[in-house]
XYZ file of C-alpha atoms in Angstrom:
497
model
C 158.967 -21.372 29.823
C 157.547 -24.040 27.492
C 154.102 -23.396 29.138
C 152.939 -20.895 26.443
C 153.694 -23.922 23.523
C 151.193 -25.851 25.492
C 148.629 -23.465 26.658
C 146.027 -23.884 24.159
C 145.731 -27.374 25.178
C 144.304 -26.714 28.234
C 141.331 -24.807 26.924
C 137.844 -26.762 26.839
C 137.275 -28.201 23.422
C 139.745 -28.864 20.576
C 140.807 -27.258 17.472
C 140.677 -27.981 13.561
C 143.850 -29.219 12.091
C 144.990 -31.008 8.960
C 145.250 -34.221 10.055
C 141.695 -34.317 12.186
C 142.140 -37.995 13.192
C 144.342 -37.704 16.204
C 141.293 -38.062 18.859
C 139.979 -41.067 16.582
C 143.222 -43.167 16.385
C 143.851 -42.555 20.649
C 140.380 -43.825 21.014
C 140.848 -47.109 18.825
C 144.310 -47.527 20.505
C 142.815 -47.035 23.890
C 139.756 -49.449 23.008
C 142.012 -52.316 21.606
C 144.576 -52.221 24.542
C 141.546 -52.464 27.012
C 140.885 -55.839 25.227
C 144.386 -56.826 26.195
C 146.039 -56.908 22.605
C 149.991 -56.040 22.080
C 151.331 -54.832 19.814
C 148.370 -53.198 18.496
C 147.918 -53.261 14.731
C 144.389 -53.720 13.611
C 141.532 -51.249 15.080
C 137.995 -52.205 14.449
C 136.198 -49.214 13.693
C 138.237 -47.244 11.222
C 138.206 -48.267 7.548
C 134.667 -47.661 7.186
C 133.863 -49.947 10.261
C 135.502 -52.907 8.225
C 138.822 -52.498 10.305
C 142.304 -51.921 8.997
C 145.933 -52.443 10.123
C 146.590 -48.722 10.692
C 149.156 -49.110 13.572
C 150.870 -51.829 11.398
C 152.025 -49.084 8.849
C 151.699 -45.584 10.796
C 154.212 -45.170 13.500
C 152.453 -45.888 16.851
C 154.283 -44.688 20.020
C 152.370 -41.387 20.350
C 149.125 -43.411 20.226
C 150.346 -45.953 22.880
C 150.919 -42.801 25.076
C 147.302 -41.963 24.471
C 146.119 -45.317 24.795
C 147.541 -45.553 28.146
C 146.222 -42.196 29.421
C 142.724 -43.732 28.439
C 143.356 -46.983 30.490
C 144.302 -44.548 33.586
C 140.885 -43.310 33.104
C 140.851 -40.154 30.796
C 138.330 -39.921 27.703
C 139.846 -39.877 24.147
C 140.028 -36.175 23.880
C 141.899 -35.104 27.080
C 144.108 -38.203 26.458
C 145.107 -36.849 23.045
C 145.479 -33.120 24.683
C 148.058 -34.766 27.181
C 149.850 -37.114 24.606
C 150.453 -33.878 22.425
C 151.625 -31.799 25.442
C 154.194 -34.411 26.903
C 155.691 -34.718 23.171
C 156.050 -30.867 22.820
C 157.738 -30.799 26.339
C 159.902 -33.757 25.741
C 161.614 -31.674 22.803
C 162.690 -29.207 25.111
C 164.021 -31.708 27.914
C 165.988 -33.686 25.483
C 167.335 -30.884 23.795
C 168.468 -29.324 26.975
C 170.250 -32.379 27.684
C 172.192 -32.579 24.415
C 173.021 -28.864 24.302
C 174.071 -28.920 27.803
C 176.726 -31.416 27.046
C 178.425 -28.561 24.639
C 177.439 -25.412 26.037
C 176.430 -25.601 29.782
C 173.286 -25.484 31.472
C 172.529 -21.733 30.221
C 173.245 -23.004 26.773
C 170.984 -26.146 27.226
C 168.063 -23.854 28.462
C 168.538 -21.768 25.340
C 168.513 -24.522 22.732
C 165.761 -26.270 24.331
C 163.660 -23.242 24.028
C 164.591 -22.493 20.579
C 163.651 -26.090 19.875
C 160.381 -25.777 21.430
C 159.342 -22.524 19.993
C 160.631 -23.383 16.315
C 158.250 -22.079 13.996
C 157.948 -25.532 12.155
C 157.254 -26.857 15.517
C 154.426 -24.691 15.907
C 153.360 -25.601 12.299
C 153.339 -29.503 12.982
C 151.281 -29.046 16.344
C 148.412 -26.399 15.595
C 148.191 -26.459 11.642
C 149.116 -29.735 10.750
C 148.227 -31.712 13.644
C 151.265 -34.079 12.848
C 151.407 -35.700 16.109
C 153.861 -38.599 14.933
C 156.123 -36.337 13.308
C 156.450 -34.038 16.519
C 156.864 -36.948 18.807
C 159.913 -37.915 16.474
C 160.913 -34.175 16.909
C 161.328 -34.717 20.610
C 163.835 -37.826 20.497
C 166.295 -36.441 17.836
C 168.475 -34.834 20.293
C 168.256 -38.033 22.487
C 169.568 -40.114 19.488
C 172.485 -37.857 18.935
C 173.116 -37.328 22.796
C 173.413 -41.145 23.195
C 176.248 -41.216 20.277
C 177.996 -38.296 21.505
C 177.973 -39.630 25.112
C 179.463 -43.103 24.335
C 182.148 -41.443 22.460
C 183.121 -38.895 25.162
C 183.177 -41.893 28.064
C 185.313 -43.906 25.758
C 188.066 -41.301 26.280
C 188.483 -42.580 30.010
C 190.467 -45.476 28.246
C 193.385 -43.175 27.302
C 193.387 -40.466 29.815
C 195.865 -41.986 32.434
C 197.205 -45.526 32.208
C 197.784 -45.924 36.250
C 193.980 -44.868 36.553
C 193.108 -47.572 34.103
C 194.809 -50.033 36.656
C 191.849 -49.460 38.823
C 189.243 -51.916 38.210
C 186.663 -49.369 39.698
C 187.454 -47.055 37.076
C 187.485 -49.642 34.414
C 184.111 -50.751 35.153
C 182.953 -47.342 35.719
C 183.784 -46.216 32.331
C 182.393 -49.464 31.004
C 179.125 -48.900 32.514
C 178.704 -45.287 31.309
C 179.569 -46.251 27.563
C 176.713 -48.951 28.019
C 174.213 -46.788 29.667
C 174.496 -43.860 27.333
C 174.611 -46.133 24.103
C 171.038 -47.708 25.332
C 170.145 -44.069 25.630
C 171.128 -43.489 22.150
C 169.175 -46.825 21.026
C 166.091 -45.579 22.725
C 166.265 -42.526 21.130
C 166.854 -43.885 17.752
C 163.969 -46.633 18.249
C 161.787 -43.740 19.675
C 162.048 -42.107 16.358
C 161.400 -44.819 14.351
C 158.425 -45.765 16.595
C 156.978 -41.996 16.363
C 157.531 -41.367 12.676
C 159.162 -43.546 10.362
C 159.510 -40.790 7.588
C 161.461 -38.651 10.080
C 163.416 -42.171 10.795
C 164.621 -42.305 7.460
C 165.520 -38.396 7.258
C 167.610 -38.544 10.493
C 169.476 -41.856 9.786
C 172.133 -40.533 7.292
C 172.720 -37.573 9.756
C 173.418 -39.901 12.678
C 175.404 -42.119 10.890
C 177.801 -39.445 9.700
C 178.084 -37.974 13.088
C 179.106 -41.381 14.445
C 181.769 -41.808 11.642
C 183.128 -38.688 12.238
C 183.702 -39.487 16.066
C 185.125 -42.536 14.876
C 187.200 -41.156 12.489
C 188.644 -38.268 14.970
C 188.754 -40.712 17.933
C 192.268 -42.336 19.095
C 193.295 -45.540 17.605
C 193.070 -47.386 20.968
C 189.375 -46.993 21.299
C 188.459 -46.833 17.605
C 187.698 -50.520 17.073
C 185.882 -50.846 20.587
C 183.750 -47.477 19.633
C 182.907 -48.866 16.217
C 181.579 -51.957 17.771
C 179.602 -49.889 20.140
C 178.092 -47.667 17.459
C 177.180 -50.772 15.610
C 175.661 -52.592 18.242
C 173.523 -49.628 19.557
C 172.232 -48.960 16.236
C 171.299 -52.602 16.164
C 169.614 -52.434 19.498
C 167.616 -49.233 18.334
C 166.446 -51.207 15.115
C 165.691 -54.357 17.266
C 163.548 -52.580 19.811
C 161.431 -51.048 17.020
C 161.503 -54.068 14.799
C 157.986 -55.320 16.020
C 156.989 -52.319 13.989
C 159.268 -51.589 11.235
C 159.476 -55.230 9.693
C 155.828 -55.854 9.292
C 155.496 -52.151 7.888
C 158.092 -53.149 5.171
C 157.014 -56.918 4.456
C 153.089 -56.310 4.116
C 152.865 -52.783 2.546
C 152.100 -54.518 -0.644
C 148.719 -55.416 0.840
C 147.651 -52.033 1.286
C 147.326 -48.747 -0.718
C 150.126 -47.071 1.081
C 152.048 -46.419 -1.984
C 149.200 -44.609 -3.611
C 150.649 -41.651 -1.360
C 153.431 -41.217 -3.336
C 152.715 -38.740 -6.116
C 149.444 -36.863 -6.907
C 148.792 -34.119 -4.692
C 152.003 -35.297 -2.602
C 154.373 -35.197 -5.621
C 157.647 -33.677 -4.163
C 158.110 -31.767 -7.340
C 155.295 -29.453 -6.398
C 156.225 -28.711 -2.840
C 159.757 -27.093 -2.725
C 160.189 -24.056 -0.894
C 160.954 -20.574 -2.250
C 164.116 -19.041 -0.643
C 162.191 -16.300 0.357
C 159.471 -18.307 2.402
C 162.656 -19.483 4.831
C 163.117 -16.024 6.037
C 159.285 -15.171 6.271
C 156.232 -16.040 4.911
C 152.634 -15.215 5.786
C 151.351 -17.691 8.973
C 148.241 -19.497 7.648
C 146.273 -22.582 8.313
C 145.923 -23.760 4.582
C 147.739 -26.374 2.575
C 150.870 -26.564 0.453
C 150.743 -25.782 -2.980
C 153.281 -25.482 -6.189
C 154.839 -22.358 -6.235
C 155.744 -19.784 -3.545
C 152.017 -18.855 -2.305
C 151.153 -21.831 0.113
C 148.642 -21.516 2.574
C 150.998 -22.318 5.555
C 154.229 -20.938 6.474
C 157.484 -22.338 5.932
C 159.667 -19.797 7.865
C 162.506 -21.155 9.648
C 162.479 -18.157 12.223
C 164.219 -14.940 11.562
C 166.004 -15.198 15.262
C 166.844 -19.067 14.323
C 169.036 -17.898 11.135
C 170.223 -14.638 12.746
C 171.630 -16.520 15.842
C 172.920 -19.303 13.562
C 174.894 -16.898 11.302
C 176.147 -14.767 14.311
C 177.430 -18.266 16.024
C 179.326 -19.393 12.768
C 180.867 -15.855 12.218
C 181.981 -16.228 16.245
C 183.421 -19.767 15.597
C 186.030 -18.026 13.032
C 187.183 -15.243 15.387
C 190.259 -15.985 17.023
C 189.917 -16.750 20.787
C 191.918 -18.329 23.471
C 188.935 -19.941 25.433
C 189.637 -23.440 25.738
C 185.890 -24.262 26.251
C 185.251 -22.617 22.989
C 187.904 -24.094 21.096
C 187.089 -27.854 22.396
C 183.610 -27.498 20.991
C 183.812 -25.065 17.627
C 183.996 -28.247 15.741
C 180.820 -29.583 16.996
C 179.440 -26.235 16.135
C 180.554 -26.127 12.681
C 179.164 -29.398 12.429
C 175.656 -28.343 13.392
C 175.978 -25.269 11.005
C 176.822 -27.997 8.015
C 173.503 -29.876 8.882
C 171.761 -26.625 8.908
C 172.822 -25.549 5.494
C 172.244 -29.156 4.259
C 168.573 -29.489 5.451
C 168.100 -25.930 3.736
C 169.306 -27.157 0.580
C 167.285 -30.233 0.467
C 163.861 -27.819 0.863
C 164.945 -25.899 -2.248
C 164.252 -26.910 -5.972
C 168.171 -27.019 -6.464
C 168.305 -30.400 -4.633
C 165.572 -31.802 -7.085
C 168.341 -34.078 -8.931
C 169.127 -35.726 -5.872
C 165.277 -36.205 -5.109
C 164.955 -37.647 -8.395
C 167.908 -39.753 -8.179
C 167.358 -41.360 -4.536
C 163.756 -43.355 -5.204
C 163.157 -43.776 -1.409
C 162.955 -39.706 -1.037
C 159.496 -39.682 -2.770
C 158.151 -41.326 0.351
C 159.101 -38.028 2.344
C 156.377 -36.366 -0.160
C 157.114 -32.700 1.136
C 160.682 -31.348 0.856
C 159.619 -28.785 3.446
C 159.597 -31.538 5.892
C 163.566 -31.079 6.355
C 162.656 -27.659 8.156
C 162.293 -30.245 10.888
C 166.114 -30.913 10.777
C 166.716 -27.155 10.201
C 165.218 -26.333 13.396
C 166.939 -28.981 15.422
C 170.476 -27.681 14.025
C 169.814 -24.142 14.292
C 168.457 -24.624 17.819
C 171.584 -26.551 18.889
C 173.655 -23.837 17.739
C 171.730 -20.896 19.338
C 173.005 -22.294 22.841
C 176.479 -21.746 21.934
C 176.123 -17.957 22.005
C 176.457 -18.191 25.498
C 180.062 -19.772 25.330
C 180.951 -17.620 22.173
C 179.963 -14.114 23.490
C 181.713 -14.939 26.853
C 185.030 -14.141 25.282
C 183.838 -10.727 24.910
C 183.334 -10.393 28.830
C 179.695 -10.338 28.269
C 177.776 -12.162 31.271
C 176.315 -15.359 30.163
C 173.328 -14.658 31.917
C 172.444 -11.421 30.033
C 173.192 -13.356 27.062
C 170.596 -16.258 28.153
C 167.959 -13.556 29.182
C 168.060 -11.423 25.919
C 167.851 -14.323 23.659
C 164.895 -15.664 25.975
C 162.731 -12.677 25.980
C 163.273 -11.843 22.327
C 162.366 -15.628 21.244
C 159.260 -15.867 23.715
C 158.242 -12.209 22.394
C 158.057 -13.008 18.681
C 157.152 -16.886 18.432
C 154.797 -17.273 21.468
C 151.839 -15.941 18.867
C 152.549 -18.901 16.493
C 151.574 -21.400 19.118
C 147.741 -20.780 18.736
C 145.288 -22.640 16.919
C 143.158 -21.159 14.327
C 139.911 -21.232 16.276
C 138.405 -23.430 19.122
C 135.733 -25.921 18.569
C 133.583 -26.349 21.730
C 132.895 -30.136 20.677
C 132.514 -32.992 23.258
C 134.525 -35.877 23.158
C 131.685 -37.857 21.528
C 131.812 -35.821 18.364
C 135.121 -37.405 17.739
C 134.438 -40.994 18.918
C 130.800 -41.673 18.011
C 130.238 -44.516 15.412
C 129.454 -41.980 12.382
C 132.712 -39.870 13.415
C 134.704 -43.104 13.331
C 133.255 -45.037 10.562
C 132.748 -42.076 8.142
C 134.482 -38.656 9.085
C 137.821 -40.251 10.238
C 137.775 -43.257 7.937
C 137.605 -40.576 4.737
C 140.483 -38.805 5.837
C 142.764 -41.509 6.086
C 141.738 -44.938 4.250
C 144.977 -45.987 2.684
C 145.808 -48.802 4.728
C 142.670 -50.757 3.043
C 143.503 -53.295 0.980
C 143.952 -52.454 -2.868
C 140.652 -54.415 -4.033
C 138.481 -52.752 -1.178
C 135.478 -50.734 -2.729
C 135.293 -47.700 -0.659
C 131.331 -46.823 0.192
C 130.079 -43.681 -1.312
C 128.133 -42.435 1.502
C 127.569 -43.189 5.142
C 125.159 -45.951 4.210
C 127.999 -48.282 3.170
C 129.898 -48.280 6.514
C 129.970 -51.356 8.534
C 127.031 -52.190 10.941
C 128.177 -53.540 14.200
C 131.852 -55.003 14.719
C 133.553 -56.395 11.513
C 134.754 -60.306 11.390
C 138.747 -60.288 10.817
C 140.191 -63.482 9.160
C 144.051 -63.538 10.192
C 146.634 -65.103 8.001
C 148.543 -66.974 10.701
C 151.307 -68.376 8.589
C 152.348 -64.580 7.823
C 152.427 -63.823 11.374
C 154.792 -66.798 12.548
C 157.144 -66.008 9.570
C 157.192 -62.306 10.929
C 157.679 -63.552 14.512
C 160.379 -66.010 13.540
C 162.176 -63.030 11.825
C 162.138 -60.706 14.914
C 163.198 -63.622 17.070
C 165.977 -64.096 14.774
C 167.129 -60.309 14.870
C 166.929 -60.457 18.628
C 169.236 -63.516 18.845
C 171.635 -61.630 16.553
C 171.466 -58.542 18.659
C 172.524 -61.059 21.819
C 175.524 -62.273 19.889
C 176.655 -58.785 18.830
C 176.327 -57.546 22.517
C 178.529 -60.657 23.644
C 181.187 -60.160 20.950
C 181.375 -56.482 21.853
C 181.738 -57.267 25.556
C 184.631 -59.770 25.021
C 186.290 -56.938 22.696
C 185.715 -54.448 25.322
C 187.326 -56.923 27.942
C 190.427 -57.531 25.617
C 190.471 -54.064 25.361
């Protein structure tokens, strides 16, 4: 059922997008990987042919996947399409796995499809071409799933004292907690390595979710669960440390900070509340006011379903399954409202108070989280409406039909360009066309060429500061040792418990 979201990727040729550098970046990643370099930091052809450390700063995970497809023999254009398709489908899979825990398999299917066919997802894919962001979008459910499952399996400690006498169950419970903790760590690392801005946006929600679970857990497991939560958060950070530590330490050597302000000043990109309900679908840009060239609608069905679900939560019921998960529905709805709040100008004082939020550039990026929470809530209707003797399968069928009927049309590009791969990977395309679109990773004193005559000829010679590399390597090693030490402490604590 996710097929129509990726169908345009099977058409010959490619399509225009705001960030029209995707094929070039995948090509460069594949080229460097083929030379045996890992992790990839500097690419040779971008930066007007002088090379620059794009993957030192721009989250690289999606491009590693594209580079691997190239190593398997696919050209850069096909590898880019395969990378995009995989990222789109993973969003449905991971959301299904999360929602299934609360609302069963039918609820999981509904949430997975709502997540894939959210209007903002279509905007990221076929208008903005933000591959990094929609790959991070896919990993968000996995991060929440890991945290929830660690909490859920820690209940094994308090269910039955006689059963706990069985070493087999004790080991089984510990294994499940550790396994799902690793899942959460992989999800968290996946977000960071896919799109650092999305990671910054999601972290507060993950922390709040974890703290709420800790506070409402039984006293017997509260300390243990806290240790696991800290450990796997730290594990997620260490798995991605090879990327984010150099990105933070070496930012000053580039023009990355120039992306803050100017045309990307958050003050000019708040969403009008009417745009959240409905706004004309377009392929233009974001401007001040309410007449943007692209749509910021959450999706009418996403909003309606969320409102119906929260209304049903307050209707008295004797359904035990419903009572078990109504608090998670309330929590998801709170996240939905908070996400919408940060897209609106009413949140401007908070944006101006917290300096790091300026890096987000566009408040409408929070539509990503609004899509996540509303899609998760959508799966709850199967459970909530079943109390009225409505067949769950009929509810699922109706919701899926309406969703696909109205949202499939959004998952189409503006036009198809029947261009061969060479048009994206030729020397001119790499060193001039793609380099002009994104050149903020060059050093501050670099003199940009005024025309294509100023691009470098042949391969650029790059001088490397080995001292800096050694410092970063030592720091990453130290963090790894700390993670191991924390793991040992946590394991001993678990044994004592």
